[in-house]
CSV table of C-alpha atoms in Angstrom, one decimal:
chain,number,residue,atom,x,y,z
A,1,ASP,CA,0.0,0.0,0.0
A,2,THR,CA,1.6,3.3,-1.1
A,3,GLY,CA,-0.9,5.6,0.6
A,4,VAL,CA,-0.4,7.9,3.5
A,5,SER,CA,0.3,6.2,6.8
A,6,GLN,CA,0.1,7.4,10.3
A,7,ASN,CA,1.4,6.0,13.6
A,8,PRO,CA,0.2,5.3,16.1
A,9,ARG,CA,-3.4,4.8,15.2
A,10,HIS,CA,-4.5,5.3,18.8
A,11,LYS,CA,-2.9,7.1,21.7
A,12,ILE,CA,-4.1,7.4,25.3
A,13,THR,CA,-2.1,9.6,27.5
A,14,LYS,CA,-2.5,11.4,30.8
A,15,ARG,CA,-2.8,15.2,31.0
A,16,GLY,CA,0.5,16.9,31.1
A,17,GLN,CA,2.4,14.2,29.1
A,18,ASN,CA,4.0,14.9,25.7
A,19,VAL,CA,3.0,12.9,22.7
A,20,THR,CA,4.4,12.6,19.2
A,21,PHE,CA,2.7,11.4,16.0
A,22,ARG,CA,4.3,10.4,12.8
A,23,CYS,CA,3.1,10.7,9.2
A,24,ASP,CA,4.6,9.1,6.1
A,25,PRO,CA,3.2,10.7,3.0
A,26,ILE,CA,3.0,9.4,-0.5
A,27,SER,CA,6.6,9.4,-1.6
A,28,GLU,CA,6.4,11.7,-4.6
A,29,HIS,CA,4.2,14.3,-2.8
A,30,ASN,CA,5.9,17.5,-1.8
A,31,ARG,CA,3.2,18.9,0.4
A,32,LEU,CA,2.2,17.6,3.7
A,33,TYR,CA,-0.7,18.8,5.9
A,34,TRP,CA,-1.7,18.3,9.5
A,35,TYR,CA,-5.4,18.6,10.5
A,36,ARG,CA,-7.3,18.1,13.7
A,37,GLN,CA,-10.8,16.7,13.7
A,38,THR,CA,-13.3,16.5,16.5
A,39,LEU,CA,-16.5,14.5,16.5
A,40,GLY,CA,-19.1,15.9,14.2
A,41,GLN,CA,-16.8,18.5,12.7
A,42,GLY,CA,-14.8,18.7,9.5
A,43,PRO,CA,-11.0,18.8,9.6
A,44,GLU,CA,-9.4,21.9,11.1
A,45,PHE,CA,-6.2,23.0,9.4
A,46,LEU,CA,-3.1,23.0,11.7
A,47,THR,CA,-0.1,23.4,9.6
A,48,TYR,CA,1.5,22.5,6.3
A,49,PHE,CA,4.9,21.9,4.7
A,50,GLN,CA,6.2,22.2,1.2
A,51,ASN,CA,9.1,19.8,1.2
A,52,GLU,CA,10.9,20.5,4.5
A,53,ALA,CA,9.7,24.1,4.9
A,54,GLN,CA,6.8,24.8,7.2
A,55,LEU,CA,5.0,27.4,5.3
A,56,GLU,CA,1.9,28.1,7.4
A,57,LYS,CA,0.7,27.5,10.9
A,58,SER,CA,-2.8,28.1,12.1
A,59,ARG,CA,-3.3,31.0,14.3
A,60,LEU,CA,-5.4,28.8,16.5
A,61,LEU,CA,-2.5,26.4,17.1
A,62,SER,CA,-1.1,26.6,20.6
A,63,ASP,CA,2.6,26.9,21.2
A,64,ARG,CA,2.4,23.5,22.7
A,65,PHE,CA,2.1,22.1,19.2
A,66,SER,CA,5.1,21.7,17.0
A,67,ALA,CA,5.6,19.9,13.7
A,68,GLU,CA,8.7,19.0,11.7
A,69,ARG,CA,9.5,17.5,8.4
A,70,PRO,CA,13.3,17.3,8.6
A,71,LYS,CA,14.1,15.7,5.2
A,72,GLY,CA,11.0,16.6,3.3
A,73,SER,CA,9.7,13.1,3.7
A,74,PHE,CA,8.0,12.0,6.9
A,75,SER,CA,6.7,14.5,9.4
A,76,THR,CA,6.1,14.4,13.2
A,77,LEU,CA,3.6,16.4,15.2
A,78,GLU,CA,4.4,16.8,18.9
A,79,ILE,CA,2.0,18.1,21.5
A,80,GLN,CA,3.6,19.1,24.8
A,81,ARG,CA,1.9,19.2,28.1
A,82,THR,CA,-1.3,17.7,26.7
A,83,GLU,CA,-4.7,18.9,27.9
A,84,GLN,CA,-8.0,17.2,27.7
A,85,GLY,CA,-9.1,19.6,25.0
A,86,ASP,CA,-6.4,18.1,22.8
A,87,SER,CA,-8.4,14.9,22.5
A,88,ALA,CA,-9.2,14.5,18.8
A,89,MET,CA,-8.3,12.7,15.6
A,90,TYR,CA,-5.1,14.1,14.1
A,91,LEU,CA,-5.1,13.7,10.3
A,92,CYS,CA,-2.2,13.9,7.9
A,93,ALA,CA,-2.6,14.5,4.2
A,94,SER,CA,-0.2,14.8,1.4
A,95,SER,CA,-0.5,16.3,-2.1
A,96,THR,CA,1.3,17.6,-5.1
A,97,ARG,CA,0.1,20.9,-6.5
A,98,GLU,CA,-0.1,20.8,-10.3
A,99,ALA,CA,1.9,23.4,-12.1
A,100,GLY,CA,0.0,25.8,-14.2
A,101,TRP,CA,-3.3,25.4,-12.4
A,102,LEU,CA,-4.0,25.9,-8.8
A,103,GLN,CA,-5.6,22.6,-7.8
A,104,GLU,CA,-4.6,19.7,-5.7
A,105,THR,CA,-6.1,16.7,-4.3
A,106,GLN,CA,-5.1,15.8,-0.8
A,107,TYR,CA,-4.7,12.2,0.2
A,108,PHE,CA,-5.4,11.4,3.8
A,109,GLY,CA,-4.0,8.9,6.2
A,110,PRO,CA,-6.2,7.0,8.6
A,111,GLY,CA,-5.5,9.4,11.4
A,112,THR,CA,-4.2,9.1,15.0
A,113,ARG,CA,-6.9,9.2,17.6
A,114,LEU,CA,-5.7,10.9,20.8
A,115,LEU,CA,-7.4,10.6,24.1
A,116,VAL,CA,-6.1,12.7,27.0
A,117,LEU,CA,-7.3,11.6,30.4
B,1,SER,CA,-13.1,29.0,11.4
B,2,GLN,CA,-14.7,26.7,8.9
B,3,GLN,CA,-15.8,28.2,5.7
B,4,GLY,CA,-17.7,25.5,3.9
B,5,GLU,CA,-21.1,24.9,5.3
B,6,GLU,CA,-23.0,21.7,4.3
B,7,ASP,CA,-26.7,21.4,4.3
B,8,PRO,CA,-28.4,19.3,5.5
B,9,GLN,CA,-26.5,18.2,8.5
B,10,ALA,CA,-28.0,14.8,8.3
B,11,LEU,CA,-29.9,12.9,5.6
B,12,SER,CA,-31.5,9.5,5.7
B,13,ILE,CA,-32.9,8.0,2.5
B,14,GLN,CA,-33.9,4.6,1.1
B,15,GLU,CA,-31.5,2.6,-0.9
B,16,GLY,CA,-31.9,3.4,-4.6
B,17,GLU,CA,-33.0,7.0,-4.1
B,18,ASN,CA,-30.9,10.0,-4.9
B,19,ALA,CA,-29.2,12.1,-2.3
B,20,THR,CA,-28.4,15.8,-2.7
B,21,MET,CA,-26.1,17.7,-0.4
B,22,ASN,CA,-25.3,21.4,-0.6
B,23,CYS,CA,-22.3,23.4,0.4
B,24,SER,CA,-22.0,27.2,0.8
B,25,TYR,CA,-18.8,29.2,1.2
B,26,LYS,CA,-17.7,32.7,1.7
B,27,THR,CA,-14.6,33.7,-0.3
B,28,SER,CA,-13.2,33.4,-3.8
B,29,ILE,CA,-11.9,29.9,-4.5
B,30,ASN,CA,-9.5,28.1,-6.8
B,31,ASN,CA,-11.6,25.0,-6.7
B,32,LEU,CA,-14.0,23.1,-4.5
B,33,GLN,CA,-13.7,19.5,-3.5
B,34,TRP,CA,-15.9,16.8,-2.0
B,35,TYR,CA,-14.7,14.1,0.3
B,36,ARG,CA,-16.3,11.2,1.9
B,37,GLN,CA,-15.5,9.8,5.4
B,38,ASN,CA,-16.6,6.7,7.0
B,39,SER,CA,-15.4,5.2,10.2
B,40,GLY,CA,-13.4,2.4,8.7
B,41,ARG,CA,-11.6,4.2,5.9
B,42,GLY,CA,-10.9,7.8,6.7
B,43,LEU,CA,-11.2,10.7,4.3
B,44,VAL,CA,-11.4,9.9,0.6
B,45,HIS,CA,-11.4,12.4,-2.2
B,46,LEU,CA,-14.4,12.1,-4.5
B,47,ILE,CA,-14.4,14.9,-7.0
B,48,LEU,CA,-12.8,18.3,-7.6
B,49,ILE,CA,-14.5,21.1,-9.6
B,50,ARG,CA,-12.6,24.1,-10.7
B,51,SER,CA,-13.8,27.6,-10.3
B,52,ASN,CA,-14.4,28.0,-14.0
B,53,GLU,CA,-16.4,24.8,-14.2
B,54,ARG,CA,-20.2,24.6,-13.6
B,55,GLU,CA,-20.8,20.9,-13.5
B,56,LYS,CA,-18.8,17.7,-13.3
B,57,HIS,CA,-19.7,14.0,-13.3
B,58,SER,CA,-17.9,11.0,-11.9
B,59,GLY,CA,-19.8,7.7,-12.0
B,60,ARG,CA,-22.9,8.2,-9.8
B,61,LEU,CA,-21.7,11.5,-8.6
B,62,ARG,CA,-22.7,14.9,-10.0
B,63,VAL,CA,-21.3,18.1,-8.7
B,64,THR,CA,-22.4,21.6,-9.6
B,65,LEU,CA,-20.8,24.9,-8.7
B,66,ASP,CA,-22.3,28.3,-8.7
B,67,THR,CA,-19.6,30.9,-8.0
B,68,SER,CA,-22.1,33.8,-8.1
B,69,LYS,CA,-24.0,32.2,-5.2
B,70,LYS,CA,-20.9,30.7,-3.7
B,71,SER,CA,-22.5,27.3,-3.5
B,72,SER,CA,-22.1,23.8,-4.7
B,73,SER,CA,-24.2,20.7,-4.6
B,74,LEU,CA,-23.3,17.0,-4.7
B,75,LEU,CA,-25.8,14.5,-6.1
B,76,ILE,CA,-25.4,10.8,-5.5
B,77,THR,CA,-27.7,8.8,-7.8
B,78,ALA,CA,-29.1,5.3,-7.2
B,79,SER,CA,-27.7,5.3,-3.6
B,80,ARG,CA,-26.3,2.1,-2.1
B,81,ALA,CA,-25.7,1.0,1.5
B,82,ALA,CA,-22.0,1.5,1.0
B,83,ASP,CA,-22.7,5.3,0.4
B,84,THR,CA,-23.5,5.6,4.1
B,85,ALA,CA,-20.8,8.1,5.3
B,86,SER,CA,-20.2,11.7,6.1
B,87,TYR,CA,-19.6,14.0,3.1
B,88,PHE,CA,-17.5,17.1,3.4
B,89,CYS,CA,-17.0,20.0,1.0
B,90,ALA,CA,-13.6,21.7,1.1
B,91,VAL,CA,-12.8,25.0,-0.6
B,92,ASP,CA,-9.3,25.5,-2.0
B,93,SER,CA,-8.4,29.0,-1.2
B,94,ASN,CA,-4.8,29.8,-1.7
B,95,TYR,CA,-2.6,27.4,0.2
B,96,GLN,CA,-5.1,25.3,2.1
B,97,LEU,CA,-8.4,23.5,2.1
B,98,ILE,CA,-11.0,24.9,4.4
B,99,TRP,CA,-13.7,22.4,5.4
B,100,GLY,CA,-17.3,22.4,6.4
B,101,ALA,CA,-18.8,20.3,9.2
B,102,GLY,CA,-20.2,17.7,6.8
B,103,THR,CA,-23.4,16.0,5.9
B,104,LYS,CA,-24.1,12.6,7.6
B,105,LEU,CA,-25.8,10.4,5.0
B,106,ILE,CA,-27.5,7.2,6.0
B,107,ILE,CA,-28.8,4.8,3.3
B,108,LYS,CA,-31.5,2.5,4.6
B,109,PRO,CA,-31.9,-0.9,3.1
């Protein structure tokens, strides 16, 4: 399967602990996105990378959240000092934007479901 | 904040009937996309319609786009049990997709 993969699929942690999630995008995709999704809502944009450069970060994103994509391939999302409000599904998507026309399809991983106790 | 707003929030129909979902948005867009999400398989891209297109078809899916009204519709014809899922529209505005809260579609056998 050459789709987007995410690990772990589930994570339960205690409030105050740090957690790290990993995303492996489709290999030829240069763009990688992180989203958060809570029950009954659509995905909420967190941040995105073009290759290894982090180009945008949501203003809603707390300083406790940090993401990296060191070699322009896989990415990690770390949440420090987790809070119960961080409980959500964290989705990763990758894409490649077509030259000459501003359109892209994002391909999503299965997500990491985080529960903060 | 989310830009796309789907209507209705939930829809329940009999298998074989057609299902129509609507999406409204607020700003100019490059394109608008529809995705499906069910519990077992995550978010899957269905169809993309560009800002200069008015209608697009893919199998049993038909999407329309009215940029003057800032709205789109997704029609699923001859629905099947496997179409049970949540459907999201996402507007491509500059560098990111902005999503609505989705329409939950239930197909009754």
